[in-house]
Short mmCIF file of C-alpha atoms in Angstrom, two decimals:
data_model
loop_
_atom_site.label_atom_id
_atom_site.label_comp_id
_atom_site.label_asym_id
_atom_site.label_seq_id
_atom_site.Cartn_x
_atom_site.Cartn_y
_atom_site.Cartn_z
CA MET A 1 51.88 168.95 64.77
CA GLY A 2 51.61 165.72 65.71
CA ARG A 3 49.34 163.94 67.75
CA ARG A 4 50.83 161.84 70.27
CA VAL A 5 49.15 158.34 70.17
CA ARG A 6 47.87 157.13 73.18
CA GLY A 7 47.55 153.29 73.70
CA LEU A 8 49.51 150.68 72.38
CA HIS A 9 53.01 151.06 70.57
CA PHE A 10 53.77 147.68 68.40
CA GLY A 11 57.23 149.75 66.61
CA ARG A 12 60.61 150.07 68.39
CA ARG A 13 60.65 148.87 71.57
CA LYS A 14 62.91 150.44 74.56
CA GLU A 15 66.07 147.82 75.19
CA ARG A 16 66.89 147.55 79.38
CA LYS A 17 70.48 147.45 79.63
CA ILE A 18 72.27 144.64 81.73
CA ASN A 19 74.89 146.09 83.97
CA LEU A 20 77.30 142.89 83.19
CA SER A 21 80.02 144.21 85.54
CA LEU A 22 77.74 143.66 88.77
CA PHE A 23 76.05 140.28 86.98
CA GLN A 24 79.94 138.98 86.94
CA GLU A 25 80.51 140.33 91.36
CA ILE A 26 77.49 138.93 92.25
CA ILE A 27 78.86 135.41 90.41
CA ILE A 28 81.92 135.72 91.75
CA TRP A 29 80.93 136.14 95.08
CA VAL A 30 78.54 133.23 95.31
CA LEU A 31 80.59 131.09 93.87
CA GLU A 32 83.18 131.50 96.39
CA ILE A 33 79.82 131.50 98.70
CA ALA A 34 79.44 127.98 97.53
CA ILE A 35 82.96 127.10 97.32
CA THR A 36 84.26 128.10 100.99
CA ILE A 37 81.46 126.27 101.88
CA ALA A 38 82.27 122.78 100.02
CA ILE A 39 85.78 123.45 102.03
CA ALA A 40 84.58 123.92 105.68
CA VAL A 41 81.58 120.28 105.52
CA VAL A 42 84.98 118.22 103.95
CA PHE A 43 87.39 119.56 106.57
CA SER A 44 84.77 119.10 109.34
CA TYR A 45 83.69 115.67 108.16
CA PHE A 46 87.47 114.23 107.48
CA PHE A 47 89.20 116.28 110.42
CA GLY A 48 86.34 117.88 113.05
CA VAL A 49 84.24 114.73 113.76
CA ARG A 50 84.05 115.30 117.83
CA SER A 51 84.26 113.15 120.46
CA SER A 52 83.70 112.77 123.57
CA VAL A 53 86.27 110.81 126.33
CA ILE A 54 84.46 108.53 128.67
CA GLY A 55 86.03 107.12 131.14
CA PRO A 56 89.47 107.85 132.75
CA SER A 57 91.12 105.06 129.94
CA MET A 58 93.77 108.20 128.77
CA SER A 59 94.26 109.99 132.03
CA PRO A 60 96.47 111.92 132.76
CA GLN A 61 96.81 112.90 128.97
CA LEU A 62 93.05 112.99 128.28
CA ASP A 63 89.96 112.67 130.89
CA ASP A 64 86.08 112.45 131.10
CA GLY A 65 84.39 114.50 129.61
CA ASP A 66 87.18 115.93 126.80
CA GLU A 67 85.97 117.19 123.58
CA VAL A 68 88.57 115.50 120.69
CA LEU A 69 88.65 116.78 117.08
CA ILE A 70 89.17 112.85 115.11
CA ASP A 71 90.75 113.01 111.86
CA ARG A 72 88.79 110.08 109.84
CA PHE A 73 91.30 110.82 106.70
CA SER A 74 94.53 109.91 106.87
CA TYR A 75 93.86 106.41 107.96
CA LYS A 76 92.44 106.21 104.26
CA PHE A 77 96.77 106.43 102.67
CA ILE A 78 98.82 105.53 105.89
CA SER A 79 97.61 102.95 108.72
CA PRO A 80 98.55 103.30 112.11
CA LYS A 81 101.51 103.20 113.30
CA PRO A 82 102.83 101.93 117.50
CA GLY A 83 101.46 105.53 119.97
CA ASP A 84 98.72 106.81 117.14
CA MET A 85 95.54 107.67 119.72
CA ILE A 86 92.91 106.34 117.60
CA ALA A 87 89.04 106.45 118.33
CA PHE A 88 86.97 103.20 117.42
CA LEU A 89 84.42 101.43 117.72
CA PRO A 90 84.75 98.09 119.86
CA ASN A 91 84.05 95.25 117.87
CA GLY A 92 82.30 96.99 115.43
CA ASN A 93 79.16 97.60 117.21
CA THR A 94 77.61 101.24 115.99
CA ASN A 95 74.93 101.30 119.33
CA THR A 96 78.62 102.13 122.04
CA HIS A 97 80.33 105.43 121.81
CA TYR A 98 83.85 105.51 120.57
CA TYR A 99 86.49 104.50 122.54
CA ILE A 100 90.08 106.32 122.53
CA LYS A 101 93.16 104.33 123.21
CA ARG A 102 96.84 103.90 122.11
CA VAL A 103 97.64 101.69 119.55
CA ILE A 104 100.62 99.26 120.93
CA GLY A 105 100.92 95.97 118.24
CA VAL A 106 100.44 97.05 114.60
CA PRO A 107 99.81 94.06 112.15
CA GLY A 108 102.49 91.18 112.36
CA ASP A 109 103.27 92.57 115.62
CA THR A 110 102.99 89.42 118.86
CA VAL A 111 102.95 91.77 122.08
CA GLN A 112 102.82 89.96 125.37
CA ILE A 113 102.84 91.28 128.80
CA ILE A 114 105.46 90.52 131.88
CA ASP A 115 105.77 91.77 135.14
CA GLY A 116 103.15 94.56 134.00
CA ALA A 117 105.50 95.70 131.42
CA VAL A 118 103.58 95.87 127.99
CA TYR A 119 106.91 94.18 124.96
CA VAL A 120 106.09 94.03 121.12
CA ASN A 121 108.57 90.93 119.08
CA GLU A 122 110.51 90.93 122.24
CA GLU A 123 111.48 93.66 122.67
CA GLU A 124 110.57 96.04 125.93
CA TYR A 125 107.58 98.70 124.45
CA ALA A 126 109.05 102.36 124.54
CA GLU A 127 105.99 104.39 125.59
CA LYS A 128 104.88 107.45 124.88
CA THR A 129 103.74 108.69 128.41
CA GLU A 130 104.64 107.96 131.28
CA VAL A 131 102.54 104.89 132.86
CA SER A 132 102.14 102.53 135.22
CA ARG A 133 102.14 98.54 135.34
CA MET A 134 99.95 96.74 134.81
CA GLU A 135 98.01 94.71 137.50
CA ASP A 136 96.14 92.29 135.17
CA ALA A 137 97.73 91.11 131.42
CA GLY A 138 94.58 89.64 131.09
CA ILE A 139 94.76 87.57 127.12
CA ALA A 140 98.46 89.26 126.93
CA ALA A 141 99.36 87.39 129.91
CA GLU A 142 100.23 85.06 127.01
CA PRO A 143 101.43 86.13 123.23
CA VAL A 144 99.24 87.86 121.67
CA MET A 145 99.76 87.24 117.48
CA LEU A 146 97.90 90.01 115.73
CA GLY A 147 96.64 89.43 112.28
CA GLU A 148 96.51 91.33 108.71
CA ASP A 149 94.03 93.70 110.21
CA GLU A 150 94.72 93.95 113.88
CA TYR A 151 95.62 96.84 116.45
CA PHE A 152 96.71 96.13 120.29
CA VAL A 153 95.80 99.80 122.29
CA LEU A 154 96.06 99.97 125.59
CA GLY A 155 95.07 102.92 127.73
CA ASP A 156 97.74 105.81 128.88
CA ASN A 157 96.39 104.36 132.34
CA ARG A 158 97.13 101.29 132.81
CA ASN A 159 94.90 100.06 135.96
CA ASN A 160 92.00 101.73 134.98
CA SER A 161 90.90 101.05 130.96
CA GLU A 162 89.44 98.64 129.07
CA ASP A 163 91.74 97.40 125.98
CA SER A 164 92.69 95.06 123.99
CA ARG A 165 94.03 92.91 126.54
CA PHE A 166 90.35 91.62 127.61
CA ALA A 167 88.53 89.15 125.40
CA ASN A 168 85.13 91.78 125.41
CA ILE A 169 87.44 94.08 122.97
CA GLY A 170 90.75 91.73 121.91
CA SER A 171 92.45 93.74 118.98
CA VAL A 172 90.86 96.57 116.64
CA LYS A 173 90.50 95.69 113.81
CA GLU A 174 91.31 98.95 111.61
CA GLU A 175 87.51 98.41 110.05
CA TYR A 176 86.16 99.17 113.24
CA MET A 177 88.42 102.35 113.89
CA ILE A 178 86.69 105.83 112.99
CA GLY A 179 90.59 108.17 112.64
CA LYS A 180 93.28 109.53 114.75
CA ALA A 181 92.41 111.90 117.97
CA TRP A 182 94.57 114.53 117.30
CA PHE A 183 93.54 117.81 119.02
CA VAL A 184 91.80 118.68 121.95
CA ILE A 185 89.25 121.27 122.05
CA SER A 186 86.95 121.01 125.10
CA PRO A 187 88.47 122.30 128.44
CA ARG A 188 90.64 125.36 127.68
CA ASP A 189 93.78 124.36 129.84
CA LYS A 190 94.44 121.06 127.25
CA PHE A 191 93.17 122.59 124.75
CA GLY A 192 96.32 122.10 121.91
CA PHE A 193 97.44 118.62 119.77
CA ILE A 194 96.94 115.42 121.23
CA LYS A 195 100.77 113.87 121.86
#
């Protein structure tokens, strides 16, 4: 009968077995979470910029205090077109809130307001929404020729809007655009896509 020796053993060590299937499952789970978070961050950065509407200039489509999402991604590949509702910083001023207005004229167009109606390239502009005739044509009483990267924008509430008709806003340069206003998230009764 052998005696059991207590103390240190330098002989064979007992090897631990690692459960590879459990380890693989954890790695896959962590990767799925990381990919989901990355997709959410990209989506919210490009399509989920949230902005509040300030003032009644876009009424009745948007009212003061409405919350909208702004798509910052699309205009990196395509240019704004007439009828799009855009968010921009007037004259690139980063110390102000985003302005939200509707694109009327695009680069190369000539815009003029005659007797309260908008004319683009000497043809009356076909409005996407019902708007009232303008009482003040501002600088657009004379033809406004848009440069390479300039857009003429108006509020839907034409007689209560600070827009391209006024020298302090003027034509909006593409570099000052934040993106396209595309979805109303608040109030609940307006929840949905912007026309």
